[in-house]
Amino acid sequence: MGTGPIQISHIEAGRIGVSEERLRRLADNYRCTDGELVDALTAMAAERVRGWWEGYRGLLESALLDIAALEWHAHAMRTLRVVHIPGLLQAESHMRALFTYARSPVSDHVEELIDFRLRRREVLDRDDPPEYTATIHEAALRMKVGDRRVAREQLEYILETSELPGVTVRVIPFAAEGFAGMGDSVLYATGPLPRLDTVQIDQVHGSAFLDGEAQLEHYRHRLSVAEQVALNSEESRDFIHRIGREL
């Protein structure tokens, strides 16, 4: 291979890049005969542009940077949130209330966290944004992370973002039957090939990233079940308006 085990270990761990030539030689040595997969991987390896999120490396935890990279490179995204508003749909006032509740403003870089999450939203403002479908439970919409003003601003922000090209927001009301995903907090990112899809799950201790075929199928099914019981986009907008009027 013309390299050593330490460099191969760094490549496999994602600490350094890999050239197209070397990747194809690795695939050949690994007996990978799937040409379509190898072509997709080499296209990814050829991207040498430094992502904006790299400016936060060493300041924020690496899992947050991974989420931003996953969103930026996704061909499409589906997300399901039951008690939290999806990150890409959070208003700045909502973020501030959320981060100052869970963290110390001095020690945990609240301003940097807010700035970082606002920059993540830029993926939806690109000329070629990925299709983004957010399924949100009524519980998350009614959760007053801050005060009533913050809650109203958050609902208005969701409605504003739902008008962007490629963005679809759907609501699961409390009255919906056949939904039992109370703890779901899932992002399904579609890659250039189905076997390069990735699921990101929020957990108390941090994020988990899954890419096994059985895992992907499991979450595709869970998302489909949630979307089946959700209101359509127009009904969802009306529903959010009604909650806003109650505030």
PDB file of N, CA and C in Angstrom, residues 50-73 116 120 209:
ATOM      1  N   ARG A  50     -12.608  23.140   3.201  1.00  0.00           N
ATOM      2  CA  ARG A  50     -12.724  23.122   4.659  1.00  0.00           C
ATOM      3  C   ARG A  50     -14.113  23.624   5.066  1.00  0.00           C
ATOM      4  N   GLY A  51     -14.871  22.802   5.765  1.00  0.00           N
ATOM      5  CA  GLY A  51     -16.211  23.184   6.182  1.00  0.00           C
ATOM      6  C   GLY A  51     -16.186  24.292   7.225  1.00  0.00           C
ATOM      7  N   TRP A  52     -17.209  25.147   7.214  1.00  0.00           N
ATOM      8  CA  TRP A  52     -17.250  26.273   8.155  1.00  0.00           C
ATOM      9  C   TRP A  52     -17.173  25.802   9.597  1.00  0.00           C
ATOM     10  N   TRP A  53     -17.691  24.596   9.880  1.00  0.00           N
ATOM     11  CA  TRP A  53     -17.718  24.074  11.241  1.00  0.00           C
ATOM     12  C   TRP A  53     -16.322  23.813  11.806  1.00  0.00           C
ATOM     13  N   GLU A  54     -15.330  23.675  10.923  1.00  0.00           N
ATOM     14  CA  GLU A  54     -13.972  23.411  11.405  1.00  0.00           C
ATOM     15  C   GLU A  54     -13.421  24.587  12.210  1.00  0.00           C
ATOM     16  N   GLY A  55     -13.989  25.747  12.021  1.00  0.00           N
ATOM     17  CA  GLY A  55     -13.565  26.904  12.796  1.00  0.00           C
ATOM     18  C   GLY A  55     -13.912  26.786  14.274  1.00  0.00           C
ATOM     19  N   TYR A  56     -14.775  25.829  14.608  1.00  0.00           N
ATOM     20  CA  TYR A  56     -15.183  25.630  16.004  1.00  0.00           C
ATOM     21  C   TYR A  56     -14.478  24.435  16.645  1.00  0.00           C
ATOM     22  N   ARG A  57     -13.597  23.780  15.884  1.00  0.00           N
ATOM     23  CA  ARG A  57     -12.913  22.604  16.436  1.00  0.00           C
ATOM     24  C   ARG A  57     -11.997  23.021  17.590  1.00  0.00           C
ATOM     25  N   GLY A  58     -12.098  22.285  18.675  1.00  0.00           N
ATOM     26  CA  GLY A  58     -11.347  22.617  19.873  1.00  0.00           C
ATOM     27  C   GLY A  58     -12.114  23.525  20.813  1.00  0.00           C
ATOM     28  N   LEU A  59     -13.189  24.161  20.293  1.00  0.00           N
ATOM     29  CA  LEU A  59     -14.016  25.041  21.105  1.00  0.00           C
ATOM     30  C   LEU A  59     -15.296  24.335  21.534  1.00  0.00           C
ATOM     31  N   LEU A  60     -15.908  23.622  20.585  1.00  0.00           N
ATOM     32  CA  LEU A  60     -17.120  22.852  20.861  1.00  0.00           C
ATOM     33  C   LEU A  60     -16.819  21.371  20.696  1.00  0.00           C
ATOM     34  N   GLU A  61     -17.646  20.536  21.301  1.00  0.00           N
ATOM     35  CA  GLU A  61     -17.411  19.098  21.225  1.00  0.00           C
ATOM     36  C   GLU A  61     -17.542  18.605  19.789  1.00  0.00           C
ATOM     37  N   SER A  62     -16.748  17.594  19.450  1.00  0.00           N
ATOM     38  CA  SER A  62     -16.651  17.136  18.063  1.00  0.00           C
ATOM     39  C   SER A  62     -17.974  16.608  17.525  1.00  0.00           C
ATOM     40  N   ALA A  63     -18.827  16.049  18.392  1.00  0.00           N
ATOM     41  CA  ALA A  63     -20.113  15.521  17.923  1.00  0.00           C
ATOM     42  C   ALA A  63     -20.976  16.618  17.309  1.00  0.00           C
ATOM     43  N   LEU A  64     -20.889  17.834  17.832  1.00  0.00           N
ATOM     44  CA  LEU A  64     -21.648  18.957  17.267  1.00  0.00           C
ATOM     45  C   LEU A  64     -21.146  19.280  15.868  1.00  0.00           C
ATOM     46  N   LEU A  65     -19.835  19.228  15.682  1.00  0.00           N
ATOM     47  CA  LEU A  65     -19.260  19.470  14.362  1.00  0.00           C
ATOM     48  C   LEU A  65     -19.682  18.378  13.389  1.00  0.00           C
ATOM     49  N   ASP A  66     -19.768  17.149  13.879  1.00  0.00           N
ATOM     50  CA  ASP A  66     -20.194  16.038  13.026  1.00  0.00           C
ATOM     51  C   ASP A  66     -21.637  16.221  12.558  1.00  0.00           C
ATOM     52  N   ILE A  67     -22.493  16.735  13.434  1.00  0.00           N
ATOM     53  CA  ILE A  67     -23.886  16.972  13.057  1.00  0.00           C
ATOM     54  C   ILE A  67     -23.954  18.027  11.953  1.00  0.00           C
ATOM     55  N   ALA A  68     -23.186  19.106  12.107  1.00  0.00           N
ATOM     56  CA  ALA A  68     -23.179  20.163  11.096  1.00  0.00           C
ATOM     57  C   ALA A  68     -22.691  19.631   9.753  1.00  0.00           C
ATOM     58  N   ALA A  69     -21.632  18.812   9.779  1.00  0.00           N
ATOM     59  CA  ALA A  69     -21.108  18.227   8.535  1.00  0.00           C
ATOM     60  C   ALA A  69     -22.128  17.283   7.916  1.00  0.00           C
ATOM     61  N   LEU A  70     -22.796  16.498   8.753  1.00  0.00           N
ATOM     62  CA  LEU A  70     -23.809  15.561   8.266  1.00  0.00           C
ATOM     63  C   LEU A  70     -24.940  16.306   7.573  1.00  0.00           C
ATOM     64  N   GLU A  71     -25.417  17.382   8.190  1.00  0.00           N
ATOM     65  CA  GLU A  71     -26.491  18.178   7.597  1.00  0.00           C
ATOM     66  C   GLU A  71     -26.046  18.822   6.288  1.00  0.00           C
ATOM     67  N   TRP A  72     -24.818  19.351   6.268  1.00  0.00           N
ATOM     68  CA  TRP A  72     -24.347  20.078   5.096  1.00  0.00           C
ATOM     69  C   TRP A  72     -24.212  19.175   3.874  1.00  0.00           C
ATOM     70  N   HIS A  73     -23.801  17.932   4.083  1.00  0.00           N
ATOM     71  CA  HIS A  73     -23.543  17.015   2.973  1.00  0.00           C
ATOM     72  C   HIS A  73     -24.741  16.120   2.637  1.00  0.00           C
ATOM     73  N   PHE A 116     -23.045  28.944  16.496  1.00  0.00           N
ATOM     74  CA  PHE A 116     -22.843  27.702  15.754  1.00  0.00           C
ATOM     75  C   PHE A 116     -24.174  27.161  15.239  1.00  0.00           C
ATOM     76  N   ARG A 120     -25.648  26.597  11.377  1.00  0.00           N
ATOM     77  CA  ARG A 120     -26.174  25.334  10.844  1.00  0.00           C
ATOM     78  C   ARG A 120     -27.397  25.587   9.970  1.00  0.00           C
ATOM     79  N   PHE A 209     -24.383   8.076  16.302  1.00  0.00           N
ATOM     80  CA  PHE A 209     -24.493   8.014  14.852  1.00  0.00           C
ATOM     81  C   PHE A 209     -24.564   6.546  14.434  1.00  0.00           C
TER      82      PHE A 209
END
